[in-house]
CSV table of C-alpha atoms in Angstrom, one decimal:
chain,number,residue,atom,x,y,z
A,1,MET,CA,-46.4,-24.7,-55.9
A,2,ASN,CA,-44.3,-23.5,-53.3
A,3,SER,CA,-46.2,-23.1,-49.7
A,4,LEU,CA,-46.1,-20.1,-47.4
A,5,PRO,CA,-43.4,-20.6,-44.5
A,6,ASP,CA,-44.9,-21.7,-41.4
A,7,THR,CA,-45.2,-18.6,-38.7
A,8,SER,CA,-47.6,-19.9,-36.3
A,9,SER,CA,-46.0,-19.7,-32.5
A,10,ASP,CA,-45.8,-23.9,-32.3
A,11,ALA,CA,-43.7,-23.7,-35.5
A,12,VAL,CA,-39.8,-24.7,-35.1
A,13,HIS,CA,-37.5,-21.9,-34.2
A,14,THR,CA,-35.7,-20.3,-37.2
A,15,ALA,CA,-32.4,-22.5,-37.7
A,16,ASP,CA,-30.6,-19.4,-37.0
A,17,PRO,CA,-30.4,-18.6,-33.5
A,18,ASP,CA,-29.1,-15.3,-33.8
A,19,ARG,CA,-31.7,-13.9,-36.5
A,20,LEU,CA,-35.3,-12.7,-35.9
A,21,ASP,CA,-37.8,-13.0,-38.0
A,22,ARG,CA,-40.0,-9.7,-37.8
A,23,LEU,CA,-42.6,-11.1,-40.4
A,24,ARG,CA,-43.3,-13.9,-37.8
A,25,TYR,CA,-44.4,-11.1,-35.7
A,26,ALA,CA,-46.6,-8.3,-37.9
A,27,GLY,CA,-49.6,-9.5,-36.4
A,28,VAL,CA,-48.9,-8.6,-32.5
A,29,PHE,CA,-46.7,-5.5,-34.0
A,30,VAL,CA,-49.6,-3.9,-35.6
A,31,LEU,CA,-51.7,-4.4,-32.4
A,32,LEU,CA,-48.8,-3.2,-29.9
A,33,PHE,CA,-48.7,0.3,-32.3
A,34,LEU,CA,-52.6,0.2,-32.3
A,35,PHE,CA,-52.4,0.2,-28.2
A,36,GLY,CA,-49.5,2.3,-28.0
A,37,THR,CA,-52.0,5.3,-30.0
A,38,GLU,CA,-55.0,4.5,-28.1
A,39,THR,CA,-53.4,4.8,-24.7
A,40,PHE,CA,-52.1,8.4,-25.5
A,41,LEU,CA,-54.8,9.5,-28.0
A,42,VAL,CA,-57.5,10.8,-25.7
A,43,SER,CA,-55.1,13.4,-24.2
A,44,PRO,CA,-54.7,16.0,-27.2
A,45,LEU,CA,-58.1,15.2,-28.1
A,46,LEU,CA,-59.4,16.0,-24.6
A,47,PRO,CA,-60.6,19.9,-25.0
A,48,THR,CA,-62.3,18.6,-28.4
A,49,ILE,CA,-64.2,15.6,-27.0
A,50,SER,CA,-65.2,17.8,-24.0
A,51,LYS,CA,-66.9,20.4,-26.2
A,52,ASP,CA,-68.5,18.2,-28.4
A,53,ILE,CA,-70.1,16.1,-25.6
A,54,ASP,CA,-70.6,19.3,-23.3
A,55,VAL,CA,-68.8,18.1,-20.9
A,56,SER,CA,-65.8,19.7,-18.1
A,57,GLU,CA,-62.2,18.8,-19.4
A,58,VAL,CA,-62.1,16.5,-16.1
A,59,ALA,CA,-65.3,14.8,-16.9
A,60,ALA,CA,-63.7,13.6,-20.3
A,61,ALA,CA,-60.7,12.8,-19.1
A,62,SER,CA,-62.8,9.8,-16.6
A,63,SER,CA,-62.5,7.9,-19.8
A,64,VAL,CA,-58.7,7.6,-19.2
A,65,THR,CA,-58.8,6.7,-16.0
A,66,ALA,CA,-61.9,4.3,-17.0
A,67,TYR,CA,-58.7,2.6,-19.0
A,68,VAL,CA,-56.0,2.8,-16.9
A,69,LEU,CA,-58.2,1.1,-13.9
A,70,VAL,CA,-59.7,-1.4,-15.5
A,71,TYR,CA,-56.5,-2.7,-17.3
A,72,ALA,CA,-54.8,-2.3,-13.9
A,73,VAL,CA,-57.2,-4.7,-11.9
A,74,CYS,CA,-58.1,-6.8,-14.8
A,75,ALA,CA,-54.5,-7.5,-16.5
A,76,PRO,CA,-53.4,-10.4,-13.7
A,77,PHE,CA,-56.7,-12.5,-14.1
A,78,LEU,CA,-56.7,-12.1,-17.7
A,79,GLY,CA,-53.0,-12.8,-18.1
A,80,VAL,CA,-54.0,-16.3,-16.1
A,81,LEU,CA,-56.6,-17.5,-18.5
A,82,SER,CA,-53.9,-16.7,-21.3
A,83,ASP,CA,-51.6,-18.8,-19.4
A,84,ARG,CA,-53.7,-21.4,-19.2
A,85,PHE,CA,-56.0,-21.6,-22.6
A,86,GLY,CA,-53.8,-20.1,-25.0
A,87,ARG,CA,-52.5,-16.8,-26.6
A,88,ARG,CA,-54.8,-17.2,-29.5
A,89,ARG,CA,-58.1,-17.0,-27.7
A,90,ALA,CA,-56.4,-13.9,-25.6
A,91,LEU,CA,-55.4,-12.2,-28.5
A,92,LEU,CA,-58.5,-12.8,-30.8
A,93,ALA,CA,-60.8,-11.8,-27.7
A,94,GLY,CA,-58.7,-9.1,-27.0
A,95,SER,CA,-58.7,-7.9,-30.6
A,96,VAL,CA,-62.8,-8.7,-30.9
A,97,LEU,CA,-63.3,-6.2,-27.7
A,98,PHE,CA,-61.0,-3.5,-28.9
A,99,VAL,CA,-62.7,-3.1,-32.3
A,100,VAL,CA,-66.2,-3.1,-30.2
A,101,SER,CA,-64.6,-0.4,-27.5
A,102,ASN,CA,-63.0,2.0,-30.6
A,103,VAL,CA,-66.6,1.8,-32.8
A,104,GLY,CA,-68.2,2.4,-28.9
A,105,ALA,CA,-66.2,5.8,-28.6
A,106,ALA,CA,-66.8,6.8,-32.1
A,107,LEU,CA,-70.8,6.5,-31.7
A,108,SER,CA,-70.8,8.5,-28.5
A,109,THR,CA,-72.6,11.5,-28.2
A,110,GLY,CA,-71.9,11.8,-24.6
A,111,ILE,CA,-69.6,11.0,-21.7
A,112,VAL,CA,-71.8,8.0,-20.5
A,113,LEU,CA,-70.8,5.8,-23.1
A,114,LEU,CA,-67.5,7.3,-23.8
A,115,VAL,CA,-66.3,5.9,-20.4
A,116,LEU,CA,-67.8,2.8,-21.1
A,117,SER,CA,-66.2,2.0,-24.4
A,118,ARG,CA,-62.8,3.3,-22.7
A,119,ALA,CA,-63.5,0.7,-19.7
A,120,VAL,CA,-63.8,-1.6,-22.7
A,121,ALA,CA,-60.9,-0.7,-24.2
A,122,GLY,CA,-58.7,-1.3,-21.0
A,123,LEU,CA,-60.6,-4.9,-20.6
A,124,ALA,CA,-59.1,-5.4,-24.5
A,125,ALA,CA,-55.8,-4.3,-24.0
A,126,ALA,CA,-55.7,-6.7,-20.4
A,127,ALA,CA,-56.8,-9.7,-22.5
A,128,ALA,CA,-54.5,-8.8,-25.0
A,129,GLY,CA,-51.4,-7.1,-24.0
A,130,PRO,CA,-50.3,-9.7,-21.4
A,131,ALA,CA,-50.5,-12.2,-24.1
A,132,ILE,CA,-48.3,-10.6,-26.5
A,133,TRP,CA,-45.4,-10.2,-24.5
A,134,ALA,CA,-45.7,-13.9,-23.5
A,135,HIS,CA,-46.2,-15.0,-27.4
A,136,ILE,CA,-43.1,-12.9,-28.3
A,137,ALA,CA,-41.2,-14.3,-25.1
A,138,GLU,CA,-41.9,-17.8,-25.9
A,139,THR,CA,-41.5,-18.3,-29.6
A,140,ALA,CA,-38.1,-15.8,-30.1
A,141,PRO,CA,-34.7,-17.6,-30.4
A,142,ASP,CA,-33.3,-17.4,-27.1
A,143,ARG,CA,-30.6,-15.2,-28.1
A,144,VAL,CA,-32.4,-12.3,-29.6
A,145,ARG,CA,-35.3,-12.4,-27.3
A,146,GLY,CA,-34.5,-9.0,-25.5
A,147,ARG,CA,-34.4,-7.4,-29.5
A,148,ALA,CA,-37.4,-9.4,-30.1
A,149,LEU,CA,-39.3,-8.0,-26.6
A,150,GLY,CA,-37.3,-4.5,-27.7
A,151,LEU,CA,-38.9,-3.8,-30.9
A,152,GLY,CA,-42.6,-4.8,-30.0
A,153,MET,CA,-41.9,-2.1,-27.4
A,154,ALA,CA,-40.7,0.4,-29.6
A,155,LEU,CA,-43.4,0.0,-32.1
A,156,PHE,CA,-45.7,0.5,-29.3
A,157,SER,CA,-43.8,3.9,-28.4
A,158,CYS,CA,-44.5,4.6,-31.8
A,159,GLY,CA,-48.0,4.6,-31.3
A,160,GLN,CA,-46.9,7.9,-29.6
A,161,VAL,CA,-44.9,9.3,-31.9
A,162,VAL,CA,-46.7,8.6,-35.1
A,163,GLY,CA,-50.0,7.2,-34.3
A,164,VAL,CA,-51.2,10.1,-32.3
A,165,PRO,CA,-49.9,13.0,-34.4
A,166,LEU,CA,-51.8,10.7,-37.2
A,167,GLY,CA,-54.8,10.3,-35.1
A,168,GLY,CA,-54.6,13.8,-34.2
A,169,LEU,CA,-54.1,14.8,-37.7
A,170,LEU,CA,-57.4,12.9,-39.0
A,171,ALA,CA,-59.6,14.3,-35.8
A,172,GLU,CA,-58.6,18.2,-37.2
A,173,VAL,CA,-59.8,16.7,-40.9
A,174,ALA,CA,-62.7,14.5,-40.2
A,175,GLY,CA,-63.7,15.0,-36.3
A,176,TRP,CA,-62.6,13.6,-33.4
A,177,ARG,CA,-64.6,9.9,-34.0
A,178,SER,CA,-62.7,9.2,-37.3
A,179,ALA,CA,-59.4,8.4,-34.9
A,180,PHE,CA,-61.3,5.8,-32.8
A,181,LEU,CA,-63.1,4.1,-36.2
A,182,ALA,CA,-59.5,4.6,-37.6
A,183,LEU,CA,-58.3,2.2,-34.4
A,184,ALA,CA,-61.0,-0.3,-35.2
A,185,ILE,CA,-60.7,-0.5,-38.8
A,186,GLY,CA,-56.8,-1.0,-38.2
A,187,THR,CA,-57.4,-4.2,-35.6
A,188,ALA,CA,-60.1,-5.6,-37.6
A,189,ALA,CA,-57.2,-5.7,-40.5
A,190,ALA,CA,-54.6,-7.1,-38.0
A,191,VAL,CA,-56.9,-9.8,-37.0
A,192,PRO,CA,-56.2,-12.0,-40.3
A,193,LEU,CA,-52.8,-11.9,-39.3
A,194,LEU,CA,-53.1,-13.1,-36.1
A,195,LEU,CA,-55.2,-16.1,-37.2
A,196,ARG,CA,-52.3,-17.1,-39.7
A,197,GLN,CA,-49.5,-16.7,-37.4
A,198,ILE,CA,-51.0,-18.0,-34.1
A,199,ARG,CA,-52.1,-21.4,-33.9
A,200,PRO,CA,-54.4,-22.8,-30.9
A,201,THR,CA,-52.7,-24.8,-28.3
A,202,ALA,CA,-54.4,-27.5,-26.0
A,203,PRO,CA,-55.7,-25.7,-22.7
A,204,GLN,CA,-53.1,-26.3,-19.8
A,205,PRO,CA,-54.8,-28.6,-16.8
A,206,ALA,CA,-55.1,-25.8,-13.6
A,207,THR,CA,-52.3,-27.4,-10.7
A,208,VAL,CA,-53.8,-24.2,-8.3
A,209,GLY,CA,-57.3,-22.2,-7.9
A,210,ALA,CA,-57.6,-19.1,-9.9
A,211,VAL,CA,-56.2,-16.5,-7.3
A,212,LYS,CA,-53.4,-18.2,-6.2
A,213,ALA,CA,-52.3,-18.7,-10.0
A,214,VAL,CA,-52.9,-14.9,-10.4
A,215,LEU,CA,-50.9,-14.1,-7.4
A,216,SER,CA,-48.4,-17.3,-8.1
A,217,GLY,CA,-45.7,-14.8,-9.5
A,218,TRP,CA,-45.2,-12.9,-6.4
A,219,ALA,CA,-43.9,-16.2,-4.9
A,220,ASP,CA,-41.0,-16.3,-7.3
A,221,PRO,CA,-38.1,-14.3,-5.5
A,222,SER,CA,-36.8,-13.1,-8.8
A,223,LEU,CA,-40.2,-11.9,-10.0
A,224,ARG,CA,-41.5,-10.4,-6.7
A,225,ASN,CA,-38.1,-8.6,-6.6
A,226,ALA,CA,-38.6,-7.4,-10.4
A,227,LEU,CA,-42.0,-6.4,-9.6
A,228,LEU,CA,-41.2,-4.4,-6.2
A,229,VAL,CA,-38.3,-2.4,-7.8
A,230,ASN,CA,-40.9,-1.9,-11.3
A,231,THR,CA,-43.3,0.0,-8.6
A,232,VAL,CA,-40.5,2.1,-7.2
A,233,PHE,CA,-38.7,3.1,-10.9
A,234,ASN,CA,-42.0,4.1,-12.3
A,235,ALA,CA,-42.7,6.0,-8.8
A,236,ALA,CA,-40.2,8.2,-10.1
A,237,ASN,CA,-40.4,7.6,-14.2
A,238,LEU,CA,-44.0,8.1,-14.4
A,239,GLY,CA,-44.7,9.7,-11.3
A,240,ALA,CA,-42.4,12.7,-12.1
A,241,TYR,CA,-43.6,12.7,-15.8
A,242,THR,CA,-46.9,13.6,-14.6
A,243,PHE,CA,-46.1,17.1,-13.7
A,244,LEU,CA,-43.1,17.1,-16.4
A,245,GLY,CA,-45.4,19.8,-18.4
A,246,ALA,CA,-46.1,22.1,-15.4
A,247,VAL,CA,-42.4,22.2,-14.6
A,248,LEU,CA,-41.0,23.3,-18.2
A,249,VAL,CA,-44.2,25.7,-18.7
A,250,ASP,CA,-42.7,27.0,-15.2
A,251,ARG,CA,-39.4,26.8,-16.3
A,252,PHE,CA,-39.5,28.3,-19.8
A,253,ASP,CA,-43.2,29.6,-20.4
A,254,LEU,CA,-43.4,26.8,-23.0
A,255,THR,CA,-46.5,27.0,-25.9
A,256,VAL,CA,-49.0,23.9,-25.9
A,257,SER,CA,-47.1,23.4,-29.1
A,258,GLU,CA,-43.6,23.5,-27.8
A,259,LEU,CA,-44.9,20.9,-25.3
A,260,GLY,CA,-46.4,18.3,-28.0
A,261,LEU,CA,-42.5,18.6,-29.2
A,262,ILE,CA,-41.2,17.3,-26.1
A,263,GLY,CA,-44.0,14.9,-26.4
A,264,VAL,CA,-42.0,13.6,-29.7
A,265,VAL,CA,-39.0,13.3,-28.0
A,266,VAL,CA,-40.3,11.6,-25.0
A,267,GLY,CA,-41.9,8.9,-27.5
A,268,ALA,CA,-38.3,8.9,-29.4
A,269,GLY,CA,-36.5,8.5,-26.6
A,270,SER,CA,-38.4,5.0,-25.6
A,271,VAL,CA,-38.4,3.7,-29.4
A,272,VAL,CA,-34.4,4.3,-28.9
A,273,GLY,CA,-33.9,2.8,-25.4
A,274,SER,CA,-36.6,0.0,-26.2
A,275,THR,CA,-34.4,-0.8,-29.0
A,276,LEU,CA,-31.3,-0.7,-27.4
A,277,GLY,CA,-32.3,-2.0,-24.4
A,278,GLY,CA,-33.0,-5.2,-26.0
A,279,ARG,CA,-29.8,-5.5,-28.0
A,280,LEU,CA,-27.5,-4.9,-25.1
A,281,GLY,CA,-29.3,-7.4,-23.3
A,282,ASP,CA,-29.0,-9.9,-25.4
A,283,ARG,CA,-25.6,-9.4,-26.2
A,284,ALA,CA,-24.7,-9.4,-22.4
A,285,ARG,CA,-26.5,-12.7,-21.6
A,286,ALA,CA,-24.7,-14.4,-24.6
A,287,ALA,CA,-21.7,-13.5,-22.9
A,288,GLY,CA,-22.9,-14.7,-19.7
A,289,ALA,CA,-24.2,-11.9,-17.6
A,290,ALA,CA,-26.8,-12.1,-15.6
A,291,PRO,CA,-30.4,-12.1,-17.1
A,292,VAL,CA,-31.2,-8.3,-16.6
A,293,PRO,CA,-27.5,-7.0,-16.4
A,294,LEU,CA,-28.3,-3.4,-17.0
A,295,LEU,CA,-31.3,-2.6,-14.5
A,296,PRO,CA,-29.1,-0.5,-12.2
A,297,VAL,CA,-27.5,1.3,-15.2
A,298,TRP,CA,-31.3,2.3,-16.5
A,299,GLY,CA,-32.2,3.2,-12.6
A,300,VAL,CA,-28.8,5.5,-12.7
A,301,LEU,CA,-29.7,7.1,-16.4
A,302,LEU,CA,-33.4,7.7,-15.0
A,303,ALA,CA,-32.0,9.9,-12.6
A,304,ALA,CA,-29.6,12.2,-14.3
A,305,GLY,CA,-31.8,12.2,-17.0
A,306,ILE,CA,-35.0,13.5,-14.4
A,307,GLY,CA,-32.2,15.8,-12.8
A,308,LEU,CA,-31.2,17.5,-16.1
A,309,ALA,CA,-34.8,17.7,-17.3
A,310,VAL,CA,-36.2,19.6,-14.1
A,311,ALA,CA,-33.0,21.3,-12.7
A,312,GLY,CA,-30.5,21.7,-15.6
A,313,PRO,CA,-29.1,24.8,-16.7
A,314,GLY,CA,-31.3,25.7,-20.3
A,315,LEU,CA,-33.9,24.5,-22.6
A,316,VAL,CA,-31.4,22.4,-24.5
A,317,VAL,CA,-29.9,20.4,-21.5
A,318,ALA,CA,-33.7,19.8,-20.1
A,319,VAL,CA,-34.7,18.5,-23.6
A,320,ILE,CA,-31.4,16.5,-22.9
A,321,GLY,CA,-32.8,15.4,-20.1
A,322,VAL,CA,-36.2,14.3,-21.4
A,323,ALA,CA,-34.2,12.0,-24.0
A,324,PHE,CA,-32.1,10.5,-21.3
A,325,TRP,CA,-35.1,10.1,-19.2
A,326,PHE,CA,-37.1,8.0,-22.0
A,327,VAL,CA,-34.2,6.2,-23.6
A,328,ALA,CA,-34.0,4.5,-19.4
A,329,SER,CA,-37.3,4.4,-19.3
A,330,GLY,CA,-37.8,2.0,-22.3
A,331,ALA,CA,-35.0,0.1,-22.0
A,332,PHE,CA,-35.9,-0.7,-18.4
A,333,VAL,CA,-39.5,-2.0,-19.4
A,334,THR,CA,-37.8,-4.1,-22.4
A,335,ASP,CA,-35.4,-5.8,-19.7
A,336,GLN,CA,-38.1,-6.2,-17.5
A,337,GLN,CA,-40.3,-7.9,-19.9
A,338,THR,CA,-37.4,-10.2,-21.0
A,339,LEU,CA,-37.3,-11.3,-17.5
A,340,ALA,CA,-40.9,-11.7,-17.1
A,341,GLY,CA,-40.6,-13.9,-20.4
A,342,THR,CA,-37.7,-16.3,-19.3
A,343,VAL,CA,-37.5,-16.6,-15.1
A,344,ALA,CA,-41.0,-18.6,-14.8
A,345,PRO,CA,-42.2,-19.8,-18.7
A,346,ALA,CA,-45.5,-21.5,-17.0
A,347,LEU,CA,-46.4,-17.6,-15.8
A,348,ARG,CA,-45.2,-15.6,-19.0
A,349,ALA,CA,-48.7,-13.7,-19.3
A,350,THR,CA,-49.2,-13.5,-15.8
A,351,SER,CA,-46.2,-11.9,-14.8
A,352,SER,CA,-46.6,-9.4,-17.9
A,353,ALA,CA,-50.1,-8.1,-16.3
A,354,TRP,CA,-48.4,-7.7,-12.9
A,355,LEU,CA,-45.5,-5.5,-14.6
A,356,THR,CA,-48.4,-3.4,-16.0
A,357,SER,CA,-50.3,-3.1,-12.7
A,358,THR,CA,-47.4,-2.1,-10.4
A,359,MET,CA,-46.2,0.2,-13.5
A,360,TYR,CA,-49.7,2.0,-12.8
A,361,ALA,CA,-49.6,1.3,-8.9
A,362,GLY,CA,-46.1,3.3,-8.9
A,363,THR,CA,-47.3,6.0,-11.1
A,364,GLY,CA,-50.3,6.8,-8.7
A,365,LEU,CA,-47.8,6.4,-6.0
A,366,GLY,CA,-45.0,8.8,-7.5
A,367,ALA,CA,-47.6,11.1,-8.9
A,368,TRP,CA,-49.2,11.8,-5.3
A,369,ALA,CA,-45.7,12.1,-3.7
A,370,VAL,CA,-44.6,14.5,-6.0
A,371,GLY,CA,-48.1,16.5,-6.1
A,372,ALA,CA,-47.9,16.8,-1.9
A,373,PHE,CA,-44.9,19.1,-2.5
A,374,ALA,CA,-45.4,23.1,-2.6
A,375,ASP,CA,-43.6,23.6,-5.6
A,376,VAL,CA,-43.9,20.3,-7.9
A,377,THR,CA,-40.4,21.3,-9.9
A,378,VAL,CA,-38.6,20.6,-5.9
A,379,GLY,CA,-41.0,17.6,-5.6
A,380,ALA,CA,-40.5,16.1,-8.8
A,381,LEU,CA,-36.4,16.4,-8.4
A,382,THR,CA,-36.7,14.9,-4.8
A,383,ILE,CA,-38.9,11.9,-5.4
A,384,GLY,CA,-37.8,11.5,-9.3
A,385,THR,CA,-34.2,11.0,-8.5
A,386,GLY,CA,-34.4,9.4,-5.4
A,387,LEU,CA,-36.6,6.7,-6.2
A,388,ALA,CA,-34.4,6.2,-9.4
A,389,LEU,CA,-31.6,5.6,-7.7
A,390,LEU,CA,-33.2,3.5,-4.8
A,391,SER,CA,-34.7,1.3,-7.9
A,392,ALA,CA,-31.0,1.3,-9.1
A,393,LEU,CA,-30.1,-0.4,-6.3
A,394,GLY,CA,-33.3,-2.8,-6.0
A,395,ALA,CA,-32.3,-3.9,-9.4
A,396,LEU,CA,-29.0,-5.3,-8.1
A,397,LEU,CA,-31.1,-7.9,-6.5
A,398,VAL,CA,-32.6,-9.3,-9.6
A,399,SER,CA,-29.1,-10.6,-10.9
A,400,GLY,CA,-29.5,-13.8,-10.1
A,401,LYS,CA,-29.6,-16.9,-12.6
A,402,PRO,CA,-33.3,-17.5,-13.6
A,403,ARG,CA,-34.2,-20.5,-12.1
A,404,ARG,CA,-36.8,-23.0,-14.1
A,405,SER,CA,-38.5,-25.6,-12.5
A,406,ALA,CA,-38.8,-29.4,-14.2
A,407,ALA,CA,-42.7,-27.8,-14.6
A,408,ASP,CA,-41.6,-24.5,-16.0
A,409,ALA,CA,-38.9,-26.2,-18.6
A,410,GLY,CA,-41.6,-27.9,-20.7
């Protein structure tokens, strides 16, 4: 009887270096979709949740803050553990915590348990997220690495485009708790795939202390420049996006449902950008270009998209601007993950974790800068386009060939 093909992380790469075996990543792709849904799910449910547990919407929104802060603080440390002890352990630990957190959210009758459960969800994503990106980067064939990472990012974005509406529909039919319960069930169902597709690996000996290991990504010039560019790009990208709804309502008097459709454009643009960025990057690198040759392009496209969205003439032009905006965003993230998975192989998960942490840091700085303007439309235009162009200039620094040390090459 024929046995099933080996799809584990230590299996030999497919004989065809130009072929991406998507089924090999089914387990982690499912997790990325669920993580994407989780990240964006609370926002549309806030009014319902706050009414049900009898707190203000501002108080209920603290559950989102808990998720983001725990992820941003813990991800670099958990990334080091993934690099040292293997992807399988980190992914399984994150999956278990994700199930527990969503069951906790489904059982919440007050704000304390809800915030705690969301904090645990942030811890789960901080454990599993960097491990996912590192696993894809180290197992995908070199010529399709960007495509594989782009597909993963596209599925994460699909959590917003598909998962969040489905969660909202489920919440409307069976209550908001059912949406979190569905996330727990979906995650538990993905665990057997993870066990099948990712085998245990021997722990790597610690050559430096824990704190030095966490900061090691900043010691590599290519990664350090990439992280700085990432901070500036997302100060423009997500900092301006924080106020996009307010800008569009002020300009075009949109309703809540119409803003929801804008959200679909955001997600769809991210899906297209992630997929396109991966494919174009792979082709450019195969032709001998720099590791991330299109990063400056995405910075310029982001500036154009923000400019059209917040100051372009008419709603149609503004929506086109939003689409350009998030095509650039999705492609940029894919390129950055490709760089993190290529420059220093021994630091893949740690580098990926720092990308997310600096993304959140940039978002906070950008939102503060835009909010400092008396008119947030002017603020979004000034800060968004200005920092996007600055990130494009900075991206020119992230253009050298990746340097691999003898230790990393193994």
